[in-house]
Amino acid sequence: MTGLLDSLGLAQSAELLSLSPPGWGGNLLRGLSHSLQIAFGAYALGLVIGLFGAYGKLYGGKVTRDLLAIYTTVIRAVPELVLILILYYVGSDIINKISSSMGGGRVEINGVAAGIWVLGIVQGAYATEILRGAIQAVPPGQIEAAKSFGMPAFMTMRRVTIPAMMSFAVPGLANLWLIATKDTALLAVVGFNELTLETRQAASSTRAYFTFFLAAGFLYLMVTLCSGVIFTRIEKWARRGQPSLTGGRT
Amino acid sequence: MDTAKAVTPADDATSNQEAIKVENLHKSFGQLEVLKGVSLTAHKGDVVAIIGGSGSGKSTMLRCINFLETPSSGKITIGGEQVEMHADGSPSNRRQIERIRTRLAMVFQQFNLWTHRTLLENVIEVPVHVLKVPKAQAIERAHELLERVGLGDKADVYPAYLSGGQQQRAAIARALAVDPSVMLFDEPTSALDPELVGEVLTVIRDLAAEGRTMLLVTHEMKFAREVANHVVYLFEGRIEEQGPPAEVFGNPESARLKQFLSSVG
Ligand SMILES: Nc1ncnc2c1ncn2[C@@H]1O[C@H](COP(=O)(O)OP(=O)(O)OP(=O)(O)O)[C@@H](O)[C@H]1O
Ligand SMILES: [Mg+2]
C-alpha cells in the first residue's frame, strides 16, 4: 500500500490528509461537520419560514402579502454573498447595540447560530416560493373534502395539504438543500471556520493547494451524492399513491 | 311553493324531525345572483332529489348547506340547530360550522378522495382525527364499509389505481364512516363512464332503502324517480316546482319543467 502511494507520489498527500496532527484531515472533517450543521439548521429554518411565507402569500391579508413579496423579491435579487455580509454585520451590530444598551459588553457571536440565521433567511425566500407553488398545485377538491367533513383548518394543513403538496415540493426542496450545503462556503467571508475556510487554511499553511481543495471537493461531492440517495427515497415516499409514468406501482 | 314540505312516510315515528331546513337562501357571486330565495325542508329519512339545468344553482345550494359556500342571506337549520350567521349571511361561529359539517357527509362529483392515502386510510381519516374514534374501532368499521360498497379487497390500494366507479364507492364509504345524519350527493355519477354508473347507483339505492336522509343532485331522472320521495326542480336559482316524484315527473305543472324533462329524455 505504502509502496503504491509512493510510486504515485501520493504518500505526502496521504500524510497531509491524515486525521491526526500533523495531518489536516481532522480539521477538514471538523469544517465539514460545521458546514453540515449550518446547512441543516438553515434548511430547517428556511422550511419553517417557507411554510409560513407560503401560507401568508396565499391566504394572508394585503399587508402580509406585500411584505412577503418584498422579502422574496429582495432576497432572490441580491447576490447571496452580499446578503450574507449585510445580514451578518447588521445582525451582529444590532445584537451588540442591544447588549450595550442593556449594560452588557461586546457579545461573542456564535458562528453556527449566525450562519444558520443568515442562510436560513435566504433559504426561507426560496422555500416560500417552492411551497407556495406546491400548495397551489394541490387539487382544491382534496382540501374541500377535508373541509366538508368538518376538519379544522390547521388539521387540514397538517393532514391533507402538506402531504398532498409534498410530491410537488420535493424536487425543488432537494435543490434547495444542495444550495444550502454549498452556500455554507460563502460564510468563509465572515471568517466562520466551515469546510472551505478550513481547507484554505490547511492549504496555505502547507502550500498543498491542490491536495486540499481536491479533498474538499470530494467531501462536497459525497454530501451531494448521499443527499441524492436520501431525496430519491423521500420523493418516492411523497409520490406514494401516484402511478408512475412508467406504469410501475409505487 | 317555497315552503312546501317533503312528503314523509306516515308510519315512521321519527320521520317528522326536520333534518335540514333551508329558508329563503340567497347566494350571489359578485354581481351574479345564483340563488334567489330557496326554501327546502328535508325530514329524517327523506331522499330529496334536486334536478335542474346546468347553472341553475344545484351545486351552489348543496354547498351552501354545509357552508363550502357562504350564503349571502337566509336561514339554515340542521337537525334542529340553527346555524349562526351574521347579517350578511356569513357564519359567525367557526366551531359550530365544523361540528355541523361532521354530521353532513358530502359526496362529490370528482370523488375527491385523498390521493396520498389508501382507501382504508381515506375512510378512517375523519373518524380518527376529527371525531376521535379509537383507531382500531375505526379500522374495523372501515373494513365493514368497504366490504359493503364492494371494495373489501381494495383496502390497501391507493385511489389512483381504481376506476371512477370504485373511487366513488370508496368516497361513499368515507362519507358513511362519519355516520352522517344527512348525506349530500352532488352529481355522484356524472363523472363516470356509462358502464360504471350502475354500480354507484346500486350503492346509493341501498342507502335510500335503509332510510338514510339524503339530498341528491342528479341528472339521472329515472333514478331520481325511483329512489326519491321528494323531487325539487331548480330553475335559475329558484324552486320552480317540487313534489313527490310521481307528480313532478308524471304530471309536471310548470312549462319549464316539462321542457326540461323532455330535453333530458
Ligand atoms: N365560485 C364561483 N364563482 C363565481 N360563479 C360561480 C361560482 N360557482 C358557481 N358559479 C356560477 O353559479 C351558477 C350556478 O352554478 P352551479 O354550479 O350551482 O350550477 P349547477 O346547477 O350545479 O350546474 P351543473 O349542472 O352544471 O353542475 C353558474 O352560473 C356558475 O357559473
Ligand atoms: Mg353542479
XYZ file of C-alpha atoms and ligand atoms in Angstrom:
547
model
C 0.000 0.000 0.000
C 2.681 2.471 1.050
C 4.692 1.390 -1.960
C 1.825 2.108 -4.293
C 1.179 5.543 -2.827
C 4.886 6.274 -3.028
C 5.088 5.365 -6.630
C 2.186 7.677 -7.454
C 3.724 10.473 -5.413
C 0.730 10.457 -3.129
C 2.376 9.433 0.097
C 2.857 13.063 1.011
C -0.780 13.849 0.301
C -1.920 10.947 2.427
C 0.193 12.252 5.270
C -1.177 15.774 4.897
C -4.722 14.459 4.962
C -4.286 12.098 7.879
C -6.805 12.651 10.606
C -4.379 13.232 13.450
C -1.860 16.103 13.540
C 0.349 16.916 11.802
C -2.214 15.847 9.175
C -5.050 18.278 8.464
C -7.782 15.699 7.801
C -9.304 16.255 11.230
C -9.613 19.984 10.547
C -11.308 19.331 7.243
C -13.810 16.962 8.827
C -14.489 19.439 11.592
C -15.115 22.050 8.923
C -17.444 19.649 7.140
C -19.324 18.993 10.341
C -19.785 22.743 10.877
C -20.910 23.154 7.294
C -23.485 20.385 7.694
C -24.745 21.760 10.990
C -25.305 25.124 9.403
C -26.832 23.627 6.291
C -29.243 21.529 8.378
C -30.176 24.382 10.637
C -30.572 26.866 7.817
C -32.601 24.401 5.777
C -34.920 23.675 8.686
C -35.314 27.361 9.442
C -35.859 28.022 5.747
C -38.638 25.406 5.624
C -40.404 26.909 8.607
C -40.145 30.406 7.139
C -41.175 28.991 3.780
C -44.290 27.309 5.150
C -45.456 30.436 6.933
C -44.417 32.513 3.932
C -46.333 30.324 1.510
C -49.493 30.347 3.627
C -49.091 34.078 4.157
C -48.762 34.704 0.449
C -51.770 32.526 -0.366
C -54.168 33.348 2.434
C -52.726 36.388 4.194
C -54.086 39.914 4.168
C -52.836 42.568 1.826
C -50.124 43.842 4.172
C -48.793 40.339 4.820
C -48.710 39.589 1.125
C -46.923 42.823 0.305
C -44.303 42.301 2.995
C -43.700 38.751 1.826
C -43.428 39.896 -1.766
C -40.738 42.375 -0.732
C -38.936 39.689 1.263
C -38.843 37.086 -1.503
C -38.040 39.610 -4.231
C -35.188 41.301 -2.398
C -33.616 38.105 -1.125
C -33.754 36.458 -4.521
C -32.487 39.542 -6.336
C -29.406 40.316 -4.240
C -26.363 38.024 -4.601
C -26.077 35.669 -1.665
C -22.576 36.773 -0.824
C -23.749 40.350 -0.420
C -26.746 39.221 1.636
C -24.531 37.248 3.926
C -22.268 40.216 4.519
C -25.229 42.510 5.115
C -27.170 40.137 7.364
C -24.078 39.091 9.282
C -22.745 42.562 10.014
C -26.125 44.152 10.517
C -27.172 41.256 12.726
C -24.102 41.382 14.929
C -24.316 45.144 15.077
C -27.891 45.010 16.311
C -27.073 42.380 18.880
C -24.172 44.420 20.195
C -26.262 47.585 20.332
C -28.924 45.768 22.319
C -26.326 44.275 24.588
C -24.609 47.578 25.301
C -27.894 49.377 25.824
C -28.681 46.809 28.489
C -25.294 47.464 30.039
C -23.552 44.387 28.663
C -20.254 44.235 26.809
C -19.463 43.031 23.313
C -21.185 39.785 22.555
C -19.228 36.943 21.039
C -21.384 35.814 18.125
C -21.704 32.065 17.818
C -20.647 31.232 14.289
C -23.001 28.292 13.803
C -26.005 30.194 15.101
C -25.156 33.222 12.979
C -24.655 31.050 9.908
C -27.995 29.345 10.464
C -29.796 32.665 10.777
C -28.196 34.243 7.793
C -28.574 31.294 5.436
C -31.977 30.386 6.895
C -33.377 33.762 5.920
C -32.028 33.318 2.408
C -33.382 29.772 2.179
C -36.750 30.901 3.507
C -37.322 33.134 0.492
C -36.778 30.298 -1.938
C -38.731 27.830 0.189
C -41.651 30.278 0.293
C -41.883 30.222 -3.481
C -41.429 26.451 -3.787
C -44.075 25.702 -1.175
C -46.493 28.295 -2.476
C -46.341 26.704 -5.897
C -46.740 23.232 -4.417
C -49.744 24.203 -2.311
C -51.380 25.765 -5.353
C -50.805 22.569 -7.293
C -52.851 20.514 -4.798
C -56.254 19.826 -6.375
C -58.702 22.088 -4.494
C -61.102 19.172 -4.137
C -58.714 17.462 -1.714
C -58.847 20.415 0.662
C -62.550 20.926 0.079
C -63.253 17.305 1.005
C -61.419 17.799 4.301
C -63.379 20.978 4.967
C -66.677 19.343 4.119
C -66.083 16.754 6.837
C -65.528 19.449 9.450
C -61.770 19.169 9.597
C -60.352 22.306 11.245
C -58.008 24.478 9.194
C -54.766 23.601 10.942
C -55.506 19.871 10.843
C -56.355 20.182 7.154
C -52.968 21.751 6.561
C -51.199 19.021 8.530
C -53.181 16.001 7.345
C -54.135 16.947 3.796
C -52.433 19.969 2.246
C -48.860 19.282 3.311
C -48.840 15.565 2.448
C -50.591 16.261 -0.838
C -48.217 19.040 -1.855
C -45.081 17.068 -0.958
C -44.780 15.381 -4.323
C -44.791 18.805 -5.984
C -42.387 20.333 -3.483
C -39.734 17.657 -3.032
C -37.766 18.188 -6.264
C -37.459 21.901 -5.555
C -36.681 21.292 -1.899
C -33.957 18.812 -2.841
C -32.301 21.503 -4.936
C -32.652 23.939 -2.105
C -30.859 21.559 0.233
C -27.924 21.231 -2.151
C -27.775 25.008 -2.423
C -27.759 25.164 1.381
C -24.770 22.842 1.636
C -22.836 24.856 -0.904
C -23.874 28.280 0.401
C -22.208 27.437 3.693
C -18.926 28.003 1.830
C -19.866 31.664 1.468
C -19.686 32.018 5.237
C -15.912 31.823 4.874
C -16.010 35.539 4.057
C -17.152 36.355 7.557
C -14.410 34.173 8.996
C -16.507 31.227 10.000
C -14.487 28.012 10.028
C -16.625 25.820 7.856
C -15.162 23.404 5.338
C -13.991 25.937 2.780
C -12.187 28.138 5.287
C -10.567 25.139 6.975
C -9.433 23.961 3.580
C -7.967 27.331 2.717
C -6.104 27.474 5.997
C -4.717 23.972 5.584
C -3.749 24.695 2.008
C -1.975 27.946 2.718
C -0.145 26.517 5.732
C 1.193 23.579 3.768
C 1.202 25.057 0.247
C -0.533 21.836 -0.872
C -3.401 23.713 -2.512
C -4.241 21.033 -4.999
C -4.430 18.237 -2.427
C -6.656 20.106 -0.020
C -9.047 21.662 -2.472
C -9.397 18.336 -4.218
C -10.157 16.731 -0.862
C -12.715 19.417 -0.058
C -14.285 18.999 -3.466
C -14.522 15.294 -2.792
C -16.255 15.904 0.535
C -18.804 18.257 -1.070
C -19.387 15.665 -3.764
C -20.004 12.955 -1.169
C -22.536 15.179 0.586
C -24.329 15.716 -2.713
C -24.352 12.027 -3.573
C -25.665 10.975 -0.164
C -28.306 13.700 -0.323
C -29.307 12.414 -3.736
C -29.928 8.945 -2.345
C -31.940 10.280 0.562
C -34.034 12.628 -1.548
C -34.778 9.889 -4.058
C -36.321 7.940 -1.195
C -38.205 10.925 0.115
C -39.558 11.639 -3.335
C -40.681 8.075 -3.754
C -42.484 8.300 -0.451
C -44.006 11.672 -1.306
C -45.294 10.265 -4.589
C -46.986 7.305 -2.957
C -50.366 6.699 -4.447
C -49.446 8.249 -7.791
C -48.961 5.817 -10.611
C -45.508 6.345 -12.094
C -45.228 7.283 -15.729
C -43.517 4.008 -16.497
C -46.534 2.108 -15.252
C -44.831 0.504 -12.255
C -46.605 0.506 -8.930
C -45.148 2.586 -6.160
C -94.471 26.906 -3.170
C -91.293 27.907 -1.373
C -92.330 26.424 1.906
C -93.779 23.134 0.729
C -92.802 20.234 2.942
C -91.344 16.993 1.770
C -93.705 14.056 1.831
C -92.731 11.570 4.509
C -93.930 8.067 5.218
C -96.511 8.361 7.961
C -95.627 5.053 9.615
C -92.165 6.240 10.597
C -92.311 7.640 14.121
C -89.143 9.698 13.785
C -89.887 10.972 10.337
C -91.277 14.289 11.432
C -87.929 15.514 12.630
C -86.518 18.107 10.320
C -83.041 17.056 9.265
C -82.406 20.080 7.111
C -84.379 23.243 6.826
C -83.331 25.941 4.409
C -85.250 29.199 4.453
C -85.073 31.907 1.843
C -81.486 31.151 0.867
C -79.763 33.710 -1.328
C -76.320 33.451 -2.803
C -74.530 35.815 -5.127
C -71.106 35.589 -6.672
C -70.269 39.247 -7.130
C -72.967 40.653 -9.396
C -74.294 37.232 -10.339
C -77.206 36.143 -8.176
C -77.204 32.352 -8.320
C -79.738 31.503 -5.614
C -82.730 33.804 -5.378
C -84.531 32.663 -2.268
C -84.632 28.896 -1.983
C -86.560 27.203 0.813
C -86.464 23.493 1.346
C -87.115 21.060 4.149
C -85.857 17.500 4.365
C -87.204 15.320 7.148
C -85.355 12.434 8.630
C -85.407 9.532 6.192
C -86.199 11.693 3.191
C -84.461 11.251 -0.096
C -84.700 14.600 -1.832
C -83.643 14.688 -5.450
C -82.603 18.044 -6.834
C -82.838 18.388 -10.582
C -82.413 21.269 -12.958
C -80.444 22.533 -15.894
C -76.772 23.310 -15.875
C -76.061 26.516 -13.995
C -79.425 26.525 -12.214
C -77.652 26.596 -8.841
C -77.957 22.974 -7.701
C -74.335 22.613 -6.611
C -74.318 26.050 -5.077
C -77.348 25.197 -2.978
C -75.815 21.953 -1.757
C -72.543 23.677 -0.984
C -74.288 26.443 0.940
C -75.903 23.858 3.186
C -72.538 22.828 4.610
C -71.018 26.250 4.126
C -68.495 25.325 1.498
C -70.036 28.434 0.015
C -71.076 31.198 2.355
C -74.728 32.122 1.777
C -75.470 35.758 1.101
C -78.531 35.571 3.288
C -81.107 33.136 4.550
C -81.506 30.734 7.405
C -80.190 27.206 7.642
C -81.184 24.774 10.360
C -79.511 21.394 10.625
C -81.055 18.771 12.894
C -82.906 21.496 14.785
C -79.771 23.582 15.298
C -79.821 26.917 13.561
C -76.518 27.983 12.058
C -75.437 31.303 13.481
C -74.995 33.866 10.766
C -74.029 37.487 10.540
C -76.382 39.908 8.867
C -74.524 39.378 5.579
C -75.083 35.642 5.855
C -71.534 34.670 6.751
C -71.243 32.116 9.534
C -70.293 33.648 12.837
C -69.234 30.525 14.667
C -66.488 28.512 13.026
C -66.678 25.745 15.610
C -70.392 25.342 15.053
C -69.810 25.056 11.311
C -67.143 22.425 11.833
C -69.351 20.466 14.207
C -72.318 20.600 11.841
C -70.163 19.559 8.903
C -69.218 16.342 10.660
C -72.913 15.399 10.501
C -73.293 16.260 6.830
C -71.205 13.980 4.688
C -70.663 15.159 1.154
C -70.012 13.001 -1.889
C -68.504 14.954 -4.756
C -68.796 14.642 -8.490
C -64.998 14.283 -8.721
C -64.807 11.863 -5.731
C -62.082 13.986 -4.065
C -60.502 11.053 -2.294
C -57.176 11.917 -0.695
C -54.736 10.566 -3.242
C -51.833 10.064 -0.842
C -53.880 7.756 1.354
C -55.092 4.237 0.719
C -58.817 3.547 0.692
C -58.660 2.358 4.289
C -56.745 5.471 5.325
C -59.254 7.631 3.473
C -62.147 6.014 5.294
C -60.631 6.221 8.805
C -59.194 9.726 8.409
C -62.151 11.736 9.650
C -63.369 9.271 12.311
C -59.892 9.015 13.851
C -58.672 12.588 13.568
C -61.813 14.688 13.691
C -64.245 12.521 15.629
C -61.534 10.944 17.835
C -62.830 7.398 17.422
C -60.259 4.846 18.660
C -58.198 3.766 15.692
C -58.793 0.023 15.998
C -62.531 0.585 16.092
C -62.373 2.930 13.109
C -60.385 0.395 11.105
C -62.837 -2.376 11.862
C -65.732 -0.195 10.800
C -63.858 0.946 7.692
C -63.376 -2.649 6.595
C -67.106 -3.280 7.023
C -67.965 -0.219 4.990
C -65.509 -1.025 2.211
C -66.944 -4.536 2.165
C -70.401 -3.080 1.927
C -69.602 -0.950 -1.128
C -67.887 -3.938 -2.728
C -64.297 -2.863 -2.149
C -63.376 -5.240 0.643
C -60.268 -6.379 -1.212
C -59.069 -2.877 -2.087
C -58.465 -1.504 1.413
C -54.721 -1.039 0.874
C -54.907 0.332 -2.651
C -54.375 3.987 -3.481
C -57.292 5.740 -5.230
C -55.355 6.394 -8.452
C -55.286 2.665 -9.166
C -59.071 2.351 -9.148
C -61.761 3.008 -11.699
C -64.001 6.028 -11.276
C -66.862 3.857 -10.087
C -64.661 2.223 -7.471
C -63.376 5.602 -6.324
C -66.882 6.946 -5.988
C -67.960 3.898 -3.983
C -64.922 4.447 -1.749
C -65.942 8.080 -1.353
C -69.380 6.884 -0.255
C -67.734 4.559 2.285
C -65.708 7.526 3.544
C -68.904 9.528 3.926
C -70.663 6.686 5.732
C -67.750 6.336 8.157
C -68.717 9.542 9.947
C -72.207 8.108 10.468
C -73.772 11.232 8.985
C -77.295 12.342 9.755
C -77.604 13.644 6.196
C -75.672 12.741 3.081
C -75.199 15.312 0.348
C -74.557 13.961 -3.125
C -73.507 16.335 -5.893
C -73.934 14.535 -9.196
C -72.169 11.439 -7.909
C -72.299 9.656 -11.245
C -71.801 12.352 -13.829
C -68.010 11.995 -13.980
C -68.330 8.262 -14.597
C -68.266 6.207 -17.753
C -71.791 4.960 -18.514
C -70.979 1.357 -17.649
C -69.811 2.402 -14.169
C -72.872 4.453 -13.264
C -74.932 1.414 -12.287
C -72.596 0.168 -9.573
C -72.648 3.544 -7.800
C -76.404 3.928 -8.120
C -76.837 0.477 -6.607
C -74.961 1.585 -3.505
C -76.998 4.789 -3.237
C -80.238 2.862 -3.763
C -79.312 0.605 -0.825
C -78.677 3.613 1.354
C -82.019 5.102 0.422
C -83.730 1.811 1.190
C -82.247 1.694 4.670
C -83.721 5.097 5.438
C -80.708 7.387 5.164
C -81.542 11.033 4.785
C -80.099 12.276 1.541
C -80.001 15.303 -0.690
C -79.141 14.128 -4.133
C -78.293 16.377 -7.049
C -78.555 14.223 -10.118
C -79.041 14.133 -13.844
C -80.278 10.529 -13.680
C -84.005 11.150 -13.940
C -85.043 7.530 -13.867
C -83.008 7.003 -10.755
C -84.372 10.124 -9.067
C -87.870 8.968 -9.778
C -87.144 5.571 -8.326
C -85.314 6.426 -5.079
C -86.501 9.909 -4.132
C -89.618 10.610 -2.148
C -89.397 14.284 -2.942
C -88.159 15.997 -6.074
C -87.122 19.623 -6.354
C -86.778 21.290 -9.738
C -84.477 24.283 -9.682
C -84.607 26.897 -12.414
C -82.340 29.922 -12.414
C -81.871 29.943 -8.667
C -85.493 29.409 -7.711
C -87.514 26.324 -6.941
C -89.808 26.152 -9.928
C -91.676 23.056 -8.877
C -91.430 20.365 -6.222
C -93.386 17.409 -5.007
C -93.497 13.622 -4.967
C -91.670 12.066 -7.919
C -94.822 10.646 -9.449
C -96.231 14.144 -9.781
C -93.101 16.025 -10.711
C -92.158 13.511 -13.365
C -95.562 12.163 -14.270
C -97.615 15.291 -14.269
C -95.425 18.417 -14.268
C -97.249 21.727 -13.958
C -94.554 24.143 -14.982
C -93.888 24.579 -18.663
C -90.169 24.916 -17.959
C -90.098 21.626 -16.089
C -91.985 19.957 -18.924
C -89.466 21.233 -21.361
C -86.546 20.264 -19.102
C -87.869 16.727 -18.718
C -88.354 16.293 -22.427
C -84.860 17.607 -23.122
C -83.187 15.165 -20.737
C -85.295 12.339 -22.049
N -67.224 30.108 -7.172
C -67.980 30.698 -8.115
N -67.708 31.934 -8.542
C -68.471 32.536 -9.472
N -69.544 31.977 -10.056
C -69.878 30.732 -9.675
C -69.105 30.013 -8.683
N -69.667 28.807 -8.510
C -70.716 28.758 -9.341
N -70.856 29.904 -10.043
C -71.917 30.205 -11.019
O -73.129 29.955 -10.401
C -74.056 29.400 -11.312
C -74.635 28.133 -10.731
O -73.612 27.178 -10.591
P -73.870 25.744 -10.009
O -72.554 25.045 -10.021
O -74.566 25.851 -8.715
O -74.830 25.118 -11.082
P -75.367 23.635 -11.185
O -76.832 23.720 -11.142
O -74.705 22.781 -10.181
O -74.898 23.247 -12.641
P -74.283 21.868 -13.198
O -75.427 21.001 -13.514
O -73.549 22.306 -14.422
O -73.382 21.326 -12.139
C -73.296 29.193 -12.605
O -73.635 30.247 -13.479
C -71.857 29.294 -12.208
O -71.098 29.848 -13.241
Mg -73.222 21.249 -10.238
